[in-house]
Every structure is written in C-alpha cells, then in structure tokens.
Amino acid sequence: MGRYRVIGRMFRREENAQVCLLELAQDIDYALIPKEIPGKGEPWRVVVNPRNSDGEFLNRLNHFLEEERWTVSDMNRVLRSDINCLAPRVVISPDFWIWAQNLGAVVQPLLEQMLFRELRVFSGNTVSVPGALAFEAWLEHTTEVLQMWQVPEREKRRRLMECLRGPALQVVSGLRAHNAAITVKECLAAVQQVFGHVESRKITHVKFCKASQEVGEKVSSFVVRLEPLLQKAIAKNAVSRRKVNQTSLKQVLNGANLPDKLRDRLKLMRQWRKPPGFLALVKLLREEE
C-alpha cells in the first residue's frame, strides 16, 4: 500500500481489539487492498474508507473550527441551541436550522467517539493485569486521548485515576495527598519517572550525537525530530543549557545533508557564536526548502 501515516488508535471494548486509523500517502485502487493483513497472533482486518466521505468531512469541519476559533464545546452548544434563545434582532433562516440539526445528528456521535475514548488500564505491576498495556504504549495512548478531551483539568485527573491500578495508583494517590491541585501532566511525568524506561546520561548523549537526517526527510523535519533528543540530553545534564543552541546547530551541521550555500551560512552563525534558537532555525530551513 506504500507510505502511510497513523492518524489515531483506540481500543474497542465491544470487539476486544485495537483499532488503528491510517492515511495513505497516495491514491490507490481500493479493489487491490487485502481484506486482512498478517500480524502477531490474529490477522488485522482492513476496513477501507474511500475519499470524499467522513475523512474529508472531518477535515473541513476542523478547518472551519480553526478559522472561526471555535472549540468542539462551542459547536455542541450551537447545535443544541434553541432558536428562542437568540437575541431578538438576530434573524436566521429556517434552512439554516434544518442544516444545523442534520449536521448535529451526524457529527455528535462522531465527536463523542473522538473526544471520550476510554483510557486503558495501567498498574505498574510485573504481573500483567487484564486489559493493561505496556508502559510506553499506555503513556502514548493516554497522552493522546487526554489532549483530545475538551473537559476541565479536574475531570481529566479523575478519569486518569480511574484507569490506574496497583503501584501506579499508589504513586499518583500519594502525590494528590500532598497536592490536591496537581495537574494531569505532572501525574504522567511522575508515573513515567517511576515506571518508564530510564536511560543513562551517556546513552542519552550518544543518541543525540548519532542522530542524522533520514533518506527523504527534510532538514527542517530532522531538526524537529532532533529537539526531543536534545531536551532529554539537557535533562540528564549531558548538554549544557547555556550552549543548547550552539549544540543543536553543531549536530545539524554534522547530521544533515545541507546545500553548500546553506551550510556555509550556518557555519558562520556558529563561528560568530550567534546560533539561532529552535523556532528560528526551523523557520530559516523551511524558507530555504
């Protein structure tokens, strides 16, 4: 099927299966797509959704919300509004309300499915708990879902607590006992510190120094991919915070395939000790691309 991008993933309890939504990079003949793809254990069932359907509709909806600076909550409020609640001088045609009601009937179930996906269980026990994920997979899933939920911080924290078991629950409960207003982000950081994979200072530094531009990857994309590695190295004191821009630029020069003119320009910045920051560097590279 060629190159693809993972749009999202979720666990469907009714089917007891993990579901992934993929976007293909190019047009293909849908008749040639297999009904199943071999995987670990049972094969993955393939469900094809041709263009000009839900995907395109969601893109248009997201674009509309961004342009109008609306949230999903605003959309729900409008779709549920009664015409009698409008200001007396505001006149809206009946056709609009028919359209809004039809749109609400279609969008509401989809929005609820997107925004209130169930969090998976994590315990931190060496013995697996039914329905629990390995830590890295759980953290990725939980972070993604919590970012999508447009609910108050208190509600996010409550739902996070509900998905924790055993030692993991004890860790977060202990933190809440000392600070009732602790954020979800702080809770996840604490769980990661206790149960996540711990890399040594040396390994973190080596990973950063060995990072290089991949085949077909833009230089700006490489810089974006390099940034988390740099931040990890800083957190481990493997890289000085005072020299963060200088260090980042040095690794870009070492690991990226740059045009001669651009390379000379970046070298001069480094020699003059005026390396650009992360955002400035990405902007510069994108302008060159």
PDB file of C-alpha atoms in Angstrom:
ATOM      1  CA  MET A   1       0.000   0.000   0.000  1.00  0.00           C
ATOM      2  CA  GLY A   2       3.061   2.283   0.065  1.00  0.00           C
ATOM      3  CA  ARG A   3       3.712   5.046   2.607  1.00  0.00           C
ATOM      4  CA  TYR A   4       1.106   5.831   5.247  1.00  0.00           C
ATOM      5  CA  ARG A   5       0.526   7.963   8.343  1.00  0.00           C
ATOM      6  CA  VAL A   6      -1.071   6.812  11.603  1.00  0.00           C
ATOM      7  CA  ILE A   7      -3.936   9.240  12.314  1.00  0.00           C
ATOM      8  CA  GLY A   8      -5.041   7.653  15.590  1.00  0.00           C
ATOM      9  CA  ARG A   9      -5.519   4.455  17.539  1.00  0.00           C
ATOM     10  CA  MET A  10      -8.023   3.240  20.100  1.00  0.00           C
ATOM     11  CA  PHE A  11      -9.251   0.098  21.853  1.00  0.00           C
ATOM     12  CA  ARG A  12     -12.782  -1.059  21.013  1.00  0.00           C
ATOM     13  CA  ARG A  13     -14.145  -2.907  24.016  1.00  0.00           C
ATOM     14  CA  GLU A  14     -17.082  -4.433  22.120  1.00  0.00           C
ATOM     15  CA  GLU A  15     -14.674  -6.112  19.697  1.00  0.00           C
ATOM     16  CA  ASN A  16     -11.865  -6.608  22.231  1.00  0.00           C
ATOM     17  CA  ALA A  17      -9.438  -5.308  19.632  1.00  0.00           C
ATOM     18  CA  GLN A  18      -7.016  -2.475  18.966  1.00  0.00           C
ATOM     19  CA  VAL A  19      -8.036  -0.250  16.038  1.00  0.00           C
ATOM     20  CA  CYS A  20      -5.707   1.984  14.012  1.00  0.00           C
ATOM     21  CA  LEU A  21      -6.716   4.695  11.541  1.00  0.00           C
ATOM     22  CA  LEU A  22      -4.225   5.092   8.680  1.00  0.00           C
ATOM     23  CA  GLU A  23      -3.976   7.706   5.942  1.00  0.00           C
ATOM     24  CA  LEU A  24      -2.360   6.561   2.685  1.00  0.00           C
ATOM     25  CA  ALA A  25       0.150   8.905   1.063  1.00  0.00           C
ATOM     26  CA  GLN A  26      -1.134   8.348  -2.474  1.00  0.00           C
ATOM     27  CA  ASP A  27      -4.223   7.250  -4.372  1.00  0.00           C
ATOM     28  CA  ILE A  28      -4.583   3.501  -4.883  1.00  0.00           C
ATOM     29  CA  ASP A  29      -7.042   1.032  -6.341  1.00  0.00           C
ATOM     30  CA  TYR A  30      -9.218   0.086  -3.360  1.00  0.00           C
ATOM     31  CA  ALA A  31     -10.105  -3.202  -5.045  1.00  0.00           C
ATOM     32  CA  LEU A  32      -6.476  -4.324  -4.627  1.00  0.00           C
ATOM     33  CA  ILE A  33      -6.365  -3.784  -0.862  1.00  0.00           C
ATOM     34  CA  PRO A  34      -6.438  -7.130   1.024  1.00  0.00           C
ATOM     35  CA  LYS A  35      -9.228  -7.817   3.478  1.00  0.00           C
ATOM     36  CA  GLU A  36      -6.711  -8.899   6.127  1.00  0.00           C
ATOM     37  CA  ILE A  37      -3.056  -8.168   6.919  1.00  0.00           C
ATOM     38  CA  PRO A  38      -0.940 -10.738   8.814  1.00  0.00           C
ATOM     39  CA  GLY A  39       0.074  -9.646  12.310  1.00  0.00           C
ATOM     40  CA  LYS A  40       1.228 -11.039  15.631  1.00  0.00           C
ATOM     41  CA  GLY A  41      -1.371 -13.570  16.687  1.00  0.00           C
ATOM     42  CA  GLU A  42      -4.521 -12.921  14.692  1.00  0.00           C
ATOM     43  CA  PRO A  43      -4.513 -11.013  11.367  1.00  0.00           C
ATOM     44  CA  TRP A  44      -5.598  -7.352  11.173  1.00  0.00           C
ATOM     45  CA  ARG A  45      -8.953  -6.801   9.442  1.00  0.00           C
ATOM     46  CA  VAL A  46      -8.808  -3.986   6.887  1.00  0.00           C
ATOM     47  CA  VAL A  47     -11.704  -1.541   6.550  1.00  0.00           C
ATOM     48  CA  VAL A  48     -11.402   0.887   3.642  1.00  0.00           C
ATOM     49  CA  ASN A  49     -12.947   4.337   3.697  1.00  0.00           C
ATOM     50  CA  PRO A  50     -12.640   5.956   0.230  1.00  0.00           C
ATOM     51  CA  ARG A  51     -12.123   9.675  -0.150  1.00  0.00           C
ATOM     52  CA  ASN A  52     -14.924  12.232  -0.149  1.00  0.00           C
ATOM     53  CA  SER A  53     -16.517  10.658   2.929  1.00  0.00           C
ATOM     54  CA  ASP A  54     -16.074  11.021   6.697  1.00  0.00           C
ATOM     55  CA  GLY A  55     -12.367  11.845   6.486  1.00  0.00           C
ATOM     56  CA  GLU A  56     -12.831  14.764   4.136  1.00  0.00           C
ATOM     57  CA  PHE A  57     -15.852  15.959   6.114  1.00  0.00           C
ATOM     58  CA  LEU A  58     -13.852  15.949   9.349  1.00  0.00           C
ATOM     59  CA  ASN A  59     -11.035  17.873   7.681  1.00  0.00           C
ATOM     60  CA  ARG A  60     -13.481  20.526   6.523  1.00  0.00           C
ATOM     61  CA  LEU A  61     -15.061  20.643   9.984  1.00  0.00           C
ATOM     62  CA  ASN A  62     -11.679  21.022  11.706  1.00  0.00           C
ATOM     63  CA  HIS A  63     -10.698  23.739   9.231  1.00  0.00           C
ATOM     64  CA  PHE A  64     -13.946  25.591   9.956  1.00  0.00           C
ATOM     65  CA  LEU A  65     -13.431  25.383  13.723  1.00  0.00           C
ATOM     66  CA  GLU A  66      -9.862  26.682  13.415  1.00  0.00           C
ATOM     67  CA  GLU A  67     -10.852  29.598  11.185  1.00  0.00           C
ATOM     68  CA  GLU A  68     -13.708  30.609  13.483  1.00  0.00           C
ATOM     69  CA  ARG A  69     -11.585  29.953  16.593  1.00  0.00           C
ATOM     70  CA  TRP A  70     -14.267  27.670  17.940  1.00  0.00           C
ATOM     71  CA  THR A  71     -13.901  24.611  20.128  1.00  0.00           C
ATOM     72  CA  VAL A  72     -15.905  21.417  19.948  1.00  0.00           C
ATOM     73  CA  SER A  73     -17.794  22.600  23.033  1.00  0.00           C
ATOM     74  CA  ASP A  74     -18.836  25.731  21.132  1.00  0.00           C
ATOM     75  CA  MET A  75     -20.032  23.537  18.272  1.00  0.00           C
ATOM     76  CA  ASN A  76     -22.071  21.374  20.620  1.00  0.00           C
ATOM     77  CA  ARG A  77     -23.597  24.464  22.243  1.00  0.00           C
ATOM     78  CA  VAL A  78     -24.666  25.880  18.882  1.00  0.00           C
ATOM     79  CA  LEU A  79     -26.106  22.591  17.662  1.00  0.00           C
ATOM     80  CA  ARG A  80     -28.107  22.184  20.861  1.00  0.00           C
ATOM     81  CA  SER A  81     -29.292  25.791  20.997  1.00  0.00           C
ATOM     82  CA  ASP A  82     -32.933  26.667  20.732  1.00  0.00           C
ATOM     83  CA  ILE A  83     -33.947  29.359  18.263  1.00  0.00           C
ATOM     84  CA  ASN A  84     -35.861  31.099  21.045  1.00  0.00           C
ATOM     85  CA  CYS A  85     -32.600  31.741  22.900  1.00  0.00           C
ATOM     86  CA  LEU A  86     -31.314  34.074  20.180  1.00  0.00           C
ATOM     87  CA  ALA A  87     -31.219  37.840  20.572  1.00  0.00           C
ATOM     88  CA  PRO A  88     -34.433  39.429  19.214  1.00  0.00           C
ATOM     89  CA  ARG A  89     -32.706  41.240  16.360  1.00  0.00           C
ATOM     90  CA  VAL A  90     -30.802  38.202  15.082  1.00  0.00           C
ATOM     91  CA  VAL A  91     -32.633  36.601  12.159  1.00  0.00           C
ATOM     92  CA  ILE A  92     -31.565  33.187  10.865  1.00  0.00           C
ATOM     93  CA  SER A  93     -33.360  31.379   8.085  1.00  0.00           C
ATOM     94  CA  PRO A  94     -35.238  28.108   8.790  1.00  0.00           C
ATOM     95  CA  ASP A  95     -32.985  26.384   6.250  1.00  0.00           C
ATOM     96  CA  PHE A  96     -30.004  27.078   8.491  1.00  0.00           C
ATOM     97  CA  TRP A  97     -31.650  25.368  11.453  1.00  0.00           C
ATOM     98  CA  ILE A  98     -32.557  22.353   9.350  1.00  0.00           C
ATOM     99  CA  TRP A  99     -28.942  22.158   8.222  1.00  0.00           C
ATOM    100  CA  ALA A 100     -27.651  22.601  11.791  1.00  0.00           C
ATOM    101  CA  GLN A 101     -29.924  19.874  13.163  1.00  0.00           C
ATOM    102  CA  ASN A 102     -28.903  17.456  10.420  1.00  0.00           C
ATOM    103  CA  LEU A 103     -25.256  18.307  10.996  1.00  0.00           C
ATOM    104  CA  GLY A 104     -25.654  17.769  14.725  1.00  0.00           C
ATOM    105  CA  ALA A 105     -27.210  14.339  14.210  1.00  0.00           C
ATOM    106  CA  VAL A 106     -24.246  13.292  12.074  1.00  0.00           C
ATOM    107  CA  VAL A 107     -21.410  14.962  13.961  1.00  0.00           C
ATOM    108  CA  GLN A 108     -22.397  14.425  17.592  1.00  0.00           C
ATOM    109  CA  PRO A 109     -21.817  10.628  17.771  1.00  0.00           C
ATOM    110  CA  LEU A 110     -18.550  11.008  15.904  1.00  0.00           C
ATOM    111  CA  LEU A 111     -17.347  13.810  18.177  1.00  0.00           C
ATOM    112  CA  GLU A 112     -18.241  11.842  21.289  1.00  0.00           C
ATOM    113  CA  GLN A 113     -16.346   8.838  19.985  1.00  0.00           C
ATOM    114  CA  MET A 114     -13.326  11.033  19.237  1.00  0.00           C
ATOM    115  CA  LEU A 115     -13.350  13.010  22.464  1.00  0.00           C
ATOM    116  CA  PHE A 116     -14.305  10.402  25.036  1.00  0.00           C
ATOM    117  CA  ARG A 117     -12.262   7.398  24.053  1.00  0.00           C
ATOM    118  CA  GLU A 118     -11.720   5.125  27.016  1.00  0.00           C
ATOM    119  CA  LEU A 119      -8.356   5.166  28.784  1.00  0.00           C
ATOM    120  CA  ARG A 120      -6.565   1.836  29.059  1.00  0.00           C
ATOM    121  CA  VAL A 121      -5.562   0.300  32.379  1.00  0.00           C
ATOM    122  CA  PHE A 122      -2.028   0.602  33.778  1.00  0.00           C
ATOM    123  CA  SER A 123      -0.892  -0.879  37.080  1.00  0.00           C
ATOM    124  CA  GLY A 124       2.910  -0.878  37.146  1.00  0.00           C
ATOM    125  CA  ASN A 125       2.879  -4.499  38.339  1.00  0.00           C
ATOM    126  CA  THR A 126       5.320  -7.011  36.882  1.00  0.00           C
ATOM    127  CA  VAL A 127       2.357  -9.396  36.632  1.00  0.00           C
ATOM    128  CA  SER A 128       0.072  -8.187  33.856  1.00  0.00           C
ATOM    129  CA  VAL A 129      -3.470  -7.046  34.620  1.00  0.00           C
ATOM    130  CA  PRO A 130      -6.260  -7.970  32.141  1.00  0.00           C
ATOM    131  CA  GLY A 131      -6.698  -5.153  29.640  1.00  0.00           C
ATOM    132  CA  ALA A 132      -3.478  -3.405  30.681  1.00  0.00           C
ATOM    133  CA  LEU A 133      -0.871  -2.106  28.228  1.00  0.00           C
ATOM    134  CA  ALA A 134       2.904  -1.965  28.462  1.00  0.00           C
ATOM    135  CA  PHE A 135       4.009   1.371  29.908  1.00  0.00           C
ATOM    136  CA  GLU A 136       5.280   3.105  26.748  1.00  0.00           C
ATOM    137  CA  ALA A 137       2.166   2.120  24.760  1.00  0.00           C
ATOM    138  CA  TRP A 138      -0.077   3.161  27.659  1.00  0.00           C
ATOM    139  CA  LEU A 139       1.651   6.538  28.042  1.00  0.00           C
ATOM    140  CA  GLU A 140       1.379   7.300  24.326  1.00  0.00           C
ATOM    141  CA  HIS A 141      -2.298   6.307  24.241  1.00  0.00           C
ATOM    142  CA  THR A 142      -3.192   8.199  27.433  1.00  0.00           C
ATOM    143  CA  THR A 143      -1.360  11.386  26.433  1.00  0.00           C
ATOM    144  CA  GLU A 144      -3.078  11.383  23.038  1.00  0.00           C
ATOM    145  CA  VAL A 145      -6.564  10.846  24.481  1.00  0.00           C
ATOM    146  CA  LEU A 146      -6.210  13.423  27.267  1.00  0.00           C
ATOM    147  CA  GLN A 147      -5.105  16.059  24.751  1.00  0.00           C
ATOM    148  CA  MET A 148      -8.259  15.426  22.713  1.00  0.00           C
ATOM    149  CA  TRP A 149     -10.657  15.661  25.653  1.00  0.00           C
ATOM    150  CA  GLN A 150     -12.078  19.173  25.990  1.00  0.00           C
ATOM    151  CA  VAL A 151     -13.042  18.815  29.633  1.00  0.00           C
ATOM    152  CA  PRO A 152     -11.812  20.594  32.792  1.00  0.00           C
ATOM    153  CA  GLU A 153      -8.485  19.571  34.326  1.00  0.00           C
ATOM    154  CA  ARG A 154     -10.308  18.136  37.338  1.00  0.00           C
ATOM    155  CA  GLU A 155     -12.308  15.771  35.118  1.00  0.00           C
ATOM    156  CA  LYS A 156      -9.183  14.668  33.247  1.00  0.00           C
ATOM    157  CA  ARG A 157      -7.491  13.914  36.572  1.00  0.00           C
ATOM    158  CA  ARG A 158     -10.488  11.899  37.774  1.00  0.00           C
ATOM    159  CA  ARG A 159     -10.546   9.780  34.626  1.00  0.00           C
ATOM    160  CA  LEU A 160      -6.803   9.237  34.817  1.00  0.00           C
ATOM    161  CA  MET A 161      -7.148   7.956  38.381  1.00  0.00           C
ATOM    162  CA  GLU A 162      -9.876   5.548  37.257  1.00  0.00           C
ATOM    163  CA  CYS A 163      -7.550   3.821  34.784  1.00  0.00           C
ATOM    164  CA  LEU A 164      -4.718   3.278  37.293  1.00  0.00           C
ATOM    165  CA  ARG A 165      -4.260   0.182  39.427  1.00  0.00           C
ATOM    166  CA  GLY A 166      -1.783  -1.175  41.970  1.00  0.00           C
ATOM    167  CA  PRO A 167       1.572   0.620  42.397  1.00  0.00           C
ATOM    168  CA  ALA A 168       0.767   3.200  39.709  1.00  0.00           C
ATOM    169  CA  LEU A 169      -2.379   4.235  41.571  1.00  0.00           C
ATOM    170  CA  GLN A 170      -0.428   4.428  44.837  1.00  0.00           C
ATOM    171  CA  VAL A 171       2.123   6.781  43.262  1.00  0.00           C
ATOM    172  CA  VAL A 172      -0.479   9.230  41.934  1.00  0.00           C
ATOM    173  CA  SER A 173      -2.630   8.974  45.081  1.00  0.00           C
ATOM    174  CA  GLY A 174       0.415   9.874  47.174  1.00  0.00           C
ATOM    175  CA  LEU A 175       1.093  12.911  45.005  1.00  0.00           C
ATOM    176  CA  ARG A 176      -2.524  14.051  45.277  1.00  0.00           C
ATOM    177  CA  ALA A 177      -2.386  13.692  49.058  1.00  0.00           C
ATOM    178  CA  HIS A 178       0.408  16.288  49.114  1.00  0.00           C
ATOM    179  CA  ASN A 179      -1.030  18.470  46.351  1.00  0.00           C
ATOM    180  CA  ALA A 180      -4.739  18.201  45.572  1.00  0.00           C
ATOM    181  CA  ALA A 181      -4.345  20.578  42.614  1.00  0.00           C
ATOM    182  CA  ILE A 182      -1.662  18.529  40.859  1.00  0.00           C
ATOM    183  CA  THR A 183      -2.102  18.586  37.083  1.00  0.00           C
ATOM    184  CA  VAL A 184      -2.551  15.603  34.785  1.00  0.00           C
ATOM    185  CA  LYS A 185       0.743  16.479  33.103  1.00  0.00           C
ATOM    186  CA  GLU A 186       2.538  16.328  36.460  1.00  0.00           C
ATOM    187  CA  CYS A 187       0.860  12.988  37.262  1.00  0.00           C
ATOM    188  CA  LEU A 188       2.006  11.472  33.970  1.00  0.00           C
ATOM    189  CA  ALA A 189       5.526  12.820  34.479  1.00  0.00           C
ATOM    190  CA  ALA A 190       5.678  11.168  37.904  1.00  0.00           C
ATOM    191  CA  VAL A 191       4.395   7.836  36.573  1.00  0.00           C
ATOM    192  CA  GLN A 192       6.947   7.993  33.763  1.00  0.00           C
ATOM    193  CA  GLN A 193       9.742   8.717  36.212  1.00  0.00           C
ATOM    194  CA  VAL A 194       8.825   5.678  38.316  1.00  0.00           C
ATOM    195  CA  PHE A 195       7.799   3.120  35.677  1.00  0.00           C
ATOM    196  CA  GLY A 196       9.305   4.401  32.425  1.00  0.00           C
ATOM    197  CA  HIS A 197      12.495   3.236  30.812  1.00  0.00           C
ATOM    198  CA  VAL A 198      15.424   5.083  32.362  1.00  0.00           C
ATOM    199  CA  GLU A 199      18.322   5.959  30.058  1.00  0.00           C
ATOM    200  CA  SER A 200      21.743   6.776  31.415  1.00  0.00           C
ATOM    201  CA  ARG A 201      23.369  10.147  30.827  1.00  0.00           C
ATOM    202  CA  LYS A 202      25.843   8.581  28.408  1.00  0.00           C
ATOM    203  CA  ILE A 203      23.204   6.762  26.320  1.00  0.00           C
ATOM    204  CA  THR A 204      21.081   9.906  26.078  1.00  0.00           C
ATOM    205  CA  HIS A 205      24.073  11.898  24.841  1.00  0.00           C
ATOM    206  CA  VAL A 206      25.096   9.210  22.332  1.00  0.00           C
ATOM    207  CA  LYS A 207      21.564   9.049  20.876  1.00  0.00           C
ATOM    208  CA  PHE A 208      21.613  12.797  20.326  1.00  0.00           C
ATOM    209  CA  CYS A 209      25.084  12.840  18.782  1.00  0.00           C
ATOM    210  CA  LYS A 210      24.324   9.938  16.425  1.00  0.00           C
ATOM    211  CA  ALA A 211      21.048  11.398  15.149  1.00  0.00           C
ATOM    212  CA  SER A 212      21.153  12.092  11.418  1.00  0.00           C
ATOM    213  CA  GLN A 213      18.839  13.065   8.590  1.00  0.00           C
ATOM    214  CA  GLU A 214      16.989  10.102   7.091  1.00  0.00           C
ATOM    215  CA  VAL A 215      16.529   9.412   3.387  1.00  0.00           C
ATOM    216  CA  GLY A 216      13.710  11.568   2.012  1.00  0.00           C
ATOM    217  CA  GLU A 217      13.470  13.595   5.233  1.00  0.00           C
ATOM    218  CA  LYS A 218      13.531  17.392   5.039  1.00  0.00           C
ATOM    219  CA  VAL A 219      16.187  19.168   7.071  1.00  0.00           C
ATOM    220  CA  SER A 220      13.510  21.086   8.988  1.00  0.00           C
ATOM    221  CA  SER A 221      11.805  17.782   9.871  1.00  0.00           C
ATOM    222  CA  PHE A 222      15.144  16.413  11.068  1.00  0.00           C
ATOM    223  CA  VAL A 223      15.572  19.448  13.355  1.00  0.00           C
ATOM    224  CA  VAL A 224      12.076  18.891  14.792  1.00  0.00           C
ATOM    225  CA  ARG A 225      12.923  15.211  15.402  1.00  0.00           C
ATOM    226  CA  LEU A 226      16.246  16.193  16.963  1.00  0.00           C
ATOM    227  CA  GLU A 227      14.688  18.556  19.526  1.00  0.00           C
ATOM    228  CA  PRO A 228      13.227  15.887  21.906  1.00  0.00           C
ATOM    229  CA  LEU A 229      16.597  14.101  21.921  1.00  0.00           C
ATOM    230  CA  LEU A 230      18.280  17.389  22.798  1.00  0.00           C
ATOM    231  CA  GLN A 231      15.818  18.081  25.615  1.00  0.00           C
ATOM    232  CA  LYS A 232      16.419  14.604  27.071  1.00  0.00           C
ATOM    233  CA  ALA A 233      20.173  15.221  26.954  1.00  0.00           C
ATOM    234  CA  ILE A 234      19.679  18.545  28.740  1.00  0.00           C
ATOM    235  CA  ALA A 235      17.517  16.882  31.397  1.00  0.00           C
ATOM    236  CA  LYS A 236      20.321  14.370  32.025  1.00  0.00           C
ATOM    237  CA  ASN A 237      22.911  17.194  32.185  1.00  0.00           C
ATOM    238  CA  ALA A 238      24.623  15.699  29.141  1.00  0.00           C
ATOM    239  CA  VAL A 239      24.301  19.060  27.354  1.00  0.00           C
ATOM    240  CA  SER A 240      24.744  22.493  28.915  1.00  0.00           C
ATOM    241  CA  ARG A 241      21.639  24.681  28.872  1.00  0.00           C
ATOM    242  CA  ARG A 242      23.850  27.685  28.159  1.00  0.00           C
ATOM    243  CA  LYS A 243      25.075  26.106  24.924  1.00  0.00           C
ATOM    244  CA  VAL A 244      21.823  24.497  23.779  1.00  0.00           C
ATOM    245  CA  ASN A 245      21.527  26.459  20.511  1.00  0.00           C
ATOM    246  CA  GLN A 246      25.215  26.016  19.731  1.00  0.00           C
ATOM    247  CA  THR A 247      24.977  22.271  20.381  1.00  0.00           C
ATOM    248  CA  SER A 248      21.836  21.895  18.278  1.00  0.00           C
ATOM    249  CA  LEU A 249      23.379  23.756  15.343  1.00  0.00           C
ATOM    250  CA  LYS A 250      26.545  21.661  15.558  1.00  0.00           C
ATOM    251  CA  GLN A 251      24.524  18.435  15.329  1.00  0.00           C
ATOM    252  CA  VAL A 252      22.527  19.779  12.371  1.00  0.00           C
ATOM    253  CA  LEU A 253      25.787  20.527  10.567  1.00  0.00           C
ATOM    254  CA  ASN A 254      27.093  17.051  11.394  1.00  0.00           C
ATOM    255  CA  GLY A 255      23.950  15.034  10.733  1.00  0.00           C
ATOM    256  CA  ALA A 256      22.115  16.826   7.923  1.00  0.00           C
ATOM    257  CA  ASN A 257      22.663  16.833   4.171  1.00  0.00           C
ATOM    258  CA  LEU A 258      22.800  20.577   3.522  1.00  0.00           C
ATOM    259  CA  PRO A 259      23.298  22.597   0.335  1.00  0.00           C
ATOM    260  CA  ASP A 260      26.731  24.249   0.297  1.00  0.00           C
ATOM    261  CA  LYS A 261      25.318  27.778   0.494  1.00  0.00           C
ATOM    262  CA  LEU A 262      23.117  26.950   3.489  1.00  0.00           C
ATOM    263  CA  ARG A 263      25.915  25.019   5.209  1.00  0.00           C
ATOM    264  CA  ASP A 264      28.276  27.985   4.882  1.00  0.00           C
ATOM    265  CA  ARG A 265      25.611  30.300   6.288  1.00  0.00           C
ATOM    266  CA  LEU A 266      25.034  28.078   9.330  1.00  0.00           C
ATOM    267  CA  LYS A 267      28.775  27.682   9.867  1.00  0.00           C
ATOM    268  CA  LEU A 268      29.170  31.454  10.006  1.00  0.00           C
ATOM    269  CA  MET A 269      26.396  31.665  12.614  1.00  0.00           C
ATOM    270  CA  ARG A 270      28.237  29.100  14.705  1.00  0.00           C
ATOM    271  CA  GLN A 271      31.599  30.831  14.320  1.00  0.00           C
ATOM    272  CA  TRP A 272      30.101  34.187  15.280  1.00  0.00           C
ATOM    273  CA  ARG A 273      28.504  32.491  18.298  1.00  0.00           C
ATOM    274  CA  LYS A 274      25.057  33.627  17.156  1.00  0.00           C
ATOM    275  CA  PRO A 275      23.300  30.286  16.616  1.00  0.00           C
ATOM    276  CA  PRO A 276      19.535  30.534  16.016  1.00  0.00           C
ATOM    277  CA  GLY A 277      17.085  29.089  18.509  1.00  0.00           C
ATOM    278  CA  PHE A 278      14.882  26.113  17.682  1.00  0.00           C
ATOM    279  CA  LEU A 279      11.964  28.042  16.152  1.00  0.00           C
ATOM    280  CA  ALA A 280      14.224  30.459  14.279  1.00  0.00           C
ATOM    281  CA  LEU A 281      16.241  27.567  12.858  1.00  0.00           C
ATOM    282  CA  VAL A 282      13.150  25.687  11.699  1.00  0.00           C
ATOM    283  CA  LYS A 283      11.791  28.858  10.077  1.00  0.00           C
ATOM    284  CA  LEU A 284      15.102  29.503   8.300  1.00  0.00           C
ATOM    285  CA  LEU A 285      15.278  25.939   6.970  1.00  0.00           C
ATOM    286  CA  ARG A 286      11.674  25.931   5.768  1.00  0.00           C
ATOM    287  CA  GLU A 287      12.264  29.157   3.884  1.00  0.00           C
ATOM    288  CA  GLU A 288      15.256  27.536   2.174  1.00  0.00           C
ATOM    289  CA  GLU A 289      13.252  24.393   1.364  1.00  0.00           C
TER     290      GLU A 289
END
